[in-house]
Short mmCIF file of C-alpha atoms in Angstrom, two decimals:
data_model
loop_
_atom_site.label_atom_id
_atom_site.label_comp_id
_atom_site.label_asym_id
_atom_site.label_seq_id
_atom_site.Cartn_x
_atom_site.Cartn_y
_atom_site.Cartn_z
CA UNK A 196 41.26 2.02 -1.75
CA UNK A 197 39.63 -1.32 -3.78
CA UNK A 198 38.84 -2.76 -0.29
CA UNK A 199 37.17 0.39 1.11
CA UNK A 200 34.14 -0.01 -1.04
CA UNK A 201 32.80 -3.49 -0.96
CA UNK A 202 33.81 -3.10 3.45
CA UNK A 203 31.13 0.13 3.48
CA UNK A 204 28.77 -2.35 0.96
CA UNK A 205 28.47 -4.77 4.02
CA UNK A 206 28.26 -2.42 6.48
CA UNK A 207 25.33 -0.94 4.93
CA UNK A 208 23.62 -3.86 4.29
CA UNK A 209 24.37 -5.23 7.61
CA UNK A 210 23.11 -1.89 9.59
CA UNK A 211 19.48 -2.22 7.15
CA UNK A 212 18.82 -5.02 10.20
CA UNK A 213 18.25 -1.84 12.60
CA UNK A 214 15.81 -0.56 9.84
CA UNK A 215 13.35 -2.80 10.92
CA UNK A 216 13.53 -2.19 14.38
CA UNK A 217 12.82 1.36 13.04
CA UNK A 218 9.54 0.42 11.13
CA UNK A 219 8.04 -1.78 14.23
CA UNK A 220 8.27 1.87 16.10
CA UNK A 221 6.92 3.67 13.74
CA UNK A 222 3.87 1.47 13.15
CA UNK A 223 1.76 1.66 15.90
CA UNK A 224 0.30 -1.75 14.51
CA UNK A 225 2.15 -5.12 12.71
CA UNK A 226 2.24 -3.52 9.25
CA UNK A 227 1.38 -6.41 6.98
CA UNK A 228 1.49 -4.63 3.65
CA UNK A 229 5.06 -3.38 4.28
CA UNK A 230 5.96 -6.55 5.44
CA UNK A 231 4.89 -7.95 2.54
CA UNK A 232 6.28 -5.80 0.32
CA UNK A 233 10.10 -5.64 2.00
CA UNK A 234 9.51 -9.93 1.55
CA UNK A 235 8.46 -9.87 -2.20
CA UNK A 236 10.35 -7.31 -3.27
CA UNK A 237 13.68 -8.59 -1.93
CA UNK A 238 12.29 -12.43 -2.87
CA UNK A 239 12.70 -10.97 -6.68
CA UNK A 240 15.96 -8.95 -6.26
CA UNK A 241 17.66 -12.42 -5.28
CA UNK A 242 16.47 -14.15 -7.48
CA UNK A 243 17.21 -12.36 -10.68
CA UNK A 244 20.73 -10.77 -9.13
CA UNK A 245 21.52 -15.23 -8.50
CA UNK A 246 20.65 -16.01 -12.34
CA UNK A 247 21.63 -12.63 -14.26
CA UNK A 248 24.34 -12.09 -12.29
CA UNK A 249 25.89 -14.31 -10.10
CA UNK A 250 25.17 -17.89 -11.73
CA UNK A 251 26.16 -16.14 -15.00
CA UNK A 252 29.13 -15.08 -14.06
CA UNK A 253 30.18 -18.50 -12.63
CA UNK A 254 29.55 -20.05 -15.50
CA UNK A 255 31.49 -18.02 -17.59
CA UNK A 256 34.43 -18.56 -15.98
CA UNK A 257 34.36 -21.93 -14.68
CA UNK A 258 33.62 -23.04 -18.66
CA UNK A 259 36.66 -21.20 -19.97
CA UNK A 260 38.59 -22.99 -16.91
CA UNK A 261 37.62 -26.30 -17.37
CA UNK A 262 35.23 -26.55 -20.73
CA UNK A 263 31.99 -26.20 -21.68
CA UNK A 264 30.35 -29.23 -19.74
CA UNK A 265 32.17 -29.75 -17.05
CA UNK A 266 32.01 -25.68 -16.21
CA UNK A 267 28.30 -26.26 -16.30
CA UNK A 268 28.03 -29.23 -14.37
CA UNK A 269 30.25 -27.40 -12.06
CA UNK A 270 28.50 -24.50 -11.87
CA UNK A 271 25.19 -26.38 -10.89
CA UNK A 272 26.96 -28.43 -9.00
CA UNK A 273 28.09 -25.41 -6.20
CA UNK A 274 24.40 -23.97 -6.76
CA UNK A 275 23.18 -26.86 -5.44
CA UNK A 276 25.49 -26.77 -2.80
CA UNK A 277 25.19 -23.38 -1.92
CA UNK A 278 21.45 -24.41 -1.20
CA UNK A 279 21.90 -27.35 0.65
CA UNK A 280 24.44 -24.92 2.56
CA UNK A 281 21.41 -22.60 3.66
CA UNK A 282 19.47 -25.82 4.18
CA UNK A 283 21.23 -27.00 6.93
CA UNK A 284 21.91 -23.44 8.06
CA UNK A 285 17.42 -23.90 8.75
CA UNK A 286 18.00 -27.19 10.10
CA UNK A 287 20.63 -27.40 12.72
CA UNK A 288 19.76 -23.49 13.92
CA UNK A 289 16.90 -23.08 16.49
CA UNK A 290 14.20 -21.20 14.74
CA UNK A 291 10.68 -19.33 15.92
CA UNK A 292 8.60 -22.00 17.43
CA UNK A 293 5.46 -22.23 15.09
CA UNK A 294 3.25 -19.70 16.59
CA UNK A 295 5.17 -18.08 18.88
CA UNK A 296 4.60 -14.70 19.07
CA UNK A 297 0.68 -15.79 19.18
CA UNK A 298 1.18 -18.31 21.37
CA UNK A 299 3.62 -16.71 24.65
CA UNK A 300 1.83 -13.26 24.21
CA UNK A 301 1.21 -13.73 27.94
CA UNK A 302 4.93 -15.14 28.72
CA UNK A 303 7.60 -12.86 28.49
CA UNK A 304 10.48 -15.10 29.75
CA UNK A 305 9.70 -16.99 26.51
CA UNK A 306 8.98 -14.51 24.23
CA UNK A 307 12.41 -13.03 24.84
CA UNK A 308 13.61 -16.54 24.58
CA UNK A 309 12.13 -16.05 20.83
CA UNK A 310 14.03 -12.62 19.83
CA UNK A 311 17.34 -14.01 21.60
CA UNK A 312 17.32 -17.65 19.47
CA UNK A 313 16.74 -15.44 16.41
CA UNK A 314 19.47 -13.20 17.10
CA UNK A 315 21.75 -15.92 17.24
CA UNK A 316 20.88 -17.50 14.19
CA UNK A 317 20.35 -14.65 12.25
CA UNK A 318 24.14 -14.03 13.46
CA UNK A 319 25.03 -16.89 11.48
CA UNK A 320 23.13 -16.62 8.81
CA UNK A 321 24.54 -13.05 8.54
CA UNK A 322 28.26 -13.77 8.87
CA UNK A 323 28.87 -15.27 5.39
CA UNK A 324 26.45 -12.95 3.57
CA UNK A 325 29.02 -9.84 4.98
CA UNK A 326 32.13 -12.55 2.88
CA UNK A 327 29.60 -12.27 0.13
CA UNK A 328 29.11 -9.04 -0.25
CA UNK A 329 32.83 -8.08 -0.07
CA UNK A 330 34.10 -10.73 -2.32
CA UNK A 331 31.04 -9.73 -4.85
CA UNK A 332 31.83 -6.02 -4.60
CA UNK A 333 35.87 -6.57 -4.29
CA UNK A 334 35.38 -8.38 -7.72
CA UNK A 335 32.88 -6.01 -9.34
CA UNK A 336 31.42 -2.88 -7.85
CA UNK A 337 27.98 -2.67 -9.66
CA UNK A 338 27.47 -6.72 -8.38
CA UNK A 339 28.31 -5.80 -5.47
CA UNK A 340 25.95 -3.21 -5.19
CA UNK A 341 23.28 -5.11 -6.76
CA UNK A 342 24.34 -8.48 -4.07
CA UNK A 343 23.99 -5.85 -0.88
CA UNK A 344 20.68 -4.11 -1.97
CA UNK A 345 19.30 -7.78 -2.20
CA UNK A 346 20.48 -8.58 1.41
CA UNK A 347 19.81 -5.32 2.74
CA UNK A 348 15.80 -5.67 1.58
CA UNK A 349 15.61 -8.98 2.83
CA UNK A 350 18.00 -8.59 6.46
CA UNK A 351 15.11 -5.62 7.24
CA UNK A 352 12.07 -8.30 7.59
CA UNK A 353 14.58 -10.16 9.57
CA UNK A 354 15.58 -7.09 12.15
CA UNK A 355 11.58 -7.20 12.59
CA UNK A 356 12.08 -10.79 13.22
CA UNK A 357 14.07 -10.02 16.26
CA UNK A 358 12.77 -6.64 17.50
CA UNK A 359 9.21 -7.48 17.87
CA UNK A 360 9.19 -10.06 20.66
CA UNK A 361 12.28 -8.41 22.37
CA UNK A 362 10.59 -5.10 22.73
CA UNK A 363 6.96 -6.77 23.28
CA UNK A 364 8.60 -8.95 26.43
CA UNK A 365 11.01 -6.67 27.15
CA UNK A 366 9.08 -2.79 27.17
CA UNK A 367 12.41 -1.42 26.10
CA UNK A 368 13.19 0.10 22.79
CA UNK A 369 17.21 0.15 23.58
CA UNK A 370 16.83 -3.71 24.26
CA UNK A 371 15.65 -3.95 20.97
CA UNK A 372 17.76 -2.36 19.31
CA UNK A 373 20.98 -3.49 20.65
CA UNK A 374 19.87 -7.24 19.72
CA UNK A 375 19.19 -6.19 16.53
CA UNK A 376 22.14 -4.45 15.35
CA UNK A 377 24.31 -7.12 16.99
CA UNK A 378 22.83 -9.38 14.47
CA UNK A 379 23.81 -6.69 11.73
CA UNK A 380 27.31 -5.94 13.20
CA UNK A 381 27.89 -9.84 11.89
CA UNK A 382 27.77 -8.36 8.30
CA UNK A 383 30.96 -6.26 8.40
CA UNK A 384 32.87 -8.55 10.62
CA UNK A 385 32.02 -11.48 7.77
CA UNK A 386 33.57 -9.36 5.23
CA UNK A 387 36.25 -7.83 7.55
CA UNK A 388 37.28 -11.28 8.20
CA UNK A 389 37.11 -11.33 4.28
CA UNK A 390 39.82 -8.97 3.70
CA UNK A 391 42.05 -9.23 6.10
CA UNK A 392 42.24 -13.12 5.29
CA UNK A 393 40.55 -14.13 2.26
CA UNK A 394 41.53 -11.37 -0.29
CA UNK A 395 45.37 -13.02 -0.65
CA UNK A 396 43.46 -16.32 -2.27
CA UNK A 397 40.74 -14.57 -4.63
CA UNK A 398 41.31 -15.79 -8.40
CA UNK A 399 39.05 -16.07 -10.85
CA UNK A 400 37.87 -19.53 -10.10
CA UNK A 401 37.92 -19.34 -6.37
CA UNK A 402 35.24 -16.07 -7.04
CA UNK A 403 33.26 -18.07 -9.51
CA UNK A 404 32.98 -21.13 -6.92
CA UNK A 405 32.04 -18.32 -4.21
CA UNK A 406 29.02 -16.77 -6.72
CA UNK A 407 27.45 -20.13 -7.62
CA UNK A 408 27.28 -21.15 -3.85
CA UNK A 409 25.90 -17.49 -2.77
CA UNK A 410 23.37 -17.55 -5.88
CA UNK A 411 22.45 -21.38 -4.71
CA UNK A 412 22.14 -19.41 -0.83
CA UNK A 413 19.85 -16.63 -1.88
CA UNK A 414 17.74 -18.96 -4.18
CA UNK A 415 16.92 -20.96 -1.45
CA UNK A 416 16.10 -17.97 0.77
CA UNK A 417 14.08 -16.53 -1.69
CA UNK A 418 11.77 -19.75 -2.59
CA UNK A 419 11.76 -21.29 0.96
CA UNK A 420 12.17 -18.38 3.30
CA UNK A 421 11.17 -14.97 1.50
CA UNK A 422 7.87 -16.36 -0.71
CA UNK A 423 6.11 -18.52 1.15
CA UNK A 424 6.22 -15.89 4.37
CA UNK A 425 5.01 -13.19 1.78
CA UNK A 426 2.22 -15.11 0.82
CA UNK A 427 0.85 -15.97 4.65
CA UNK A 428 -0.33 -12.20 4.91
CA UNK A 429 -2.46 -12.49 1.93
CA UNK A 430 -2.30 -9.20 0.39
CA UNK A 431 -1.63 -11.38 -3.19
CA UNK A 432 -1.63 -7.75 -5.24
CA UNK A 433 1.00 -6.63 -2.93
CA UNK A 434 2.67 -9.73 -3.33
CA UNK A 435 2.99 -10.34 -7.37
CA UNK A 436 3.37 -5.95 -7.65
CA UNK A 437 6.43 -6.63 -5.13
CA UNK A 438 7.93 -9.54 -6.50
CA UNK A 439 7.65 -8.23 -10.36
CA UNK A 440 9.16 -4.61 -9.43
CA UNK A 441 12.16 -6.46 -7.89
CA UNK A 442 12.70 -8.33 -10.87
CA UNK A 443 12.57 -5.40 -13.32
CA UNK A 444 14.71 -3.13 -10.62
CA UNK A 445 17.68 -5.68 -11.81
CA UNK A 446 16.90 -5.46 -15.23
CA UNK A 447 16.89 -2.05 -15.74
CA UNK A 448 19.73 -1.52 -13.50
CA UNK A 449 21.65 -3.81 -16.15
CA UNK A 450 20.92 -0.86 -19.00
CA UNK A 451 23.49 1.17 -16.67
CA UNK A 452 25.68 -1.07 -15.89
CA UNK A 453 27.00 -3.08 -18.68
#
């Protein structure tokens, strides 16, 4: 079944959340280098997947639509609204308070205040990455494989993001890890929504319009979210080895796949 695929895509990259939940257990201590790492590396997968792949894509077939320059301009055009999309997503959602796991250490009422406003818009942020990944792997297999290996790196920093001051306020590992895999659980049901509603209107164009505004999405997460939070921890070998390894994981994957 042509559906089956690209649903499993988003389940697995939705269900990486829990991974991270798994890694603050294991570590006995924040583990900045792997923290690091998951950031950069994922910060480099997006990036290249957005420009190789997705932005390249929608520019092929938005300029045999509509011509050479106006498929460009178009093409640019739902990049840049893809990132003012993710934009406002960082805008209007409640995010950590700056120094809040330093600063309500001592107040667990608000430190589970922290994991539960992250959940939520983490939820959000989640849902139309799960109609990504679908539509990317509904359209193309290897793309969508390449799309959900990017959001899977990047969704397992996040299920830290929401485990850590649940289980620090809370005590309880199951606490932890039901808020986190809610927020994964929001992958599948984006793409479920996807196919049972979405698939009937897919054309050429309408997928081309949907890669330029994902690739504008994941840009933005990459240089404003992903990057910058990679380079707080200071581990700068970590950082550029990361980031580099994530670039060249796409390009050799493209020796396979075309």
């Amino acid at each position: 079944m042509r559906s089956l695929i690209p649903l499993i895509m988003s389940l697995i990259a939705g269900l990486s959340t829990v991974i991270g939940a798994f890694i603050l257990f294991l570590s006995k201590e924040k583990n900045n280098r792997l923290i690091t790492f998951s950031l950069a590396y994922s910060a480099g997968v997006m990036i290249t997947v957005s420009f190789t792949d997705l932005f390249a894509s929608a520019e092929e077939v938005l300029t045999k639509a509509h011509g050479s320059l106006k498929g460009i301009i178009l093409s640019c055009l739902f990049l840049l609204i893809g990132s003012l999309l993710a934009y406002l997503i960082d805008e209007f959602i409640p995010d950590d308070p700056k120094g809040s796991i330093n600063r309500y250490t001592n107040s667990n009422e608000k430190l589970y205040r922290v994991g539960l406003v992250s959940m939520i818009a983490l939820i959000i942020h989640n849902f139309p990455e799960g109609v990504a990944t679908f539509i990317s792997g509904y359209q193309n297999t290897s793309l969508g494989i390449y799309v959900t290996l990017a959001i899977a790196l990047h969704n397992i920093p996040e299920g830290i993001t929401i485990a850590m001051p649940i289980y620090y306020s809370t005590r309880s590992k199951k606490q932890a890890f039901k808020y986190t895999l809610y927020s994964g659980l929001a992958e599948p049901l984006g793409a479920l929504v996807a196919f049972l509603f979405l698939r009937p209107y897919i054309s050429e164009v309408i997928l081309a319009i949907t890669f330029a505004l994902v690739a504008g999405i994941m840009l933005y997460i990459a240089f404003v979210e992903l990057i910058p939070t990679a380079r707080i921890y200071k581990h700068n070998k970590v950082y550029l080895f990361s980031i580099f390894l994530g670039i060249l994981t796409i390009v050799v994957s493209h020796m396979y796949s075309h």
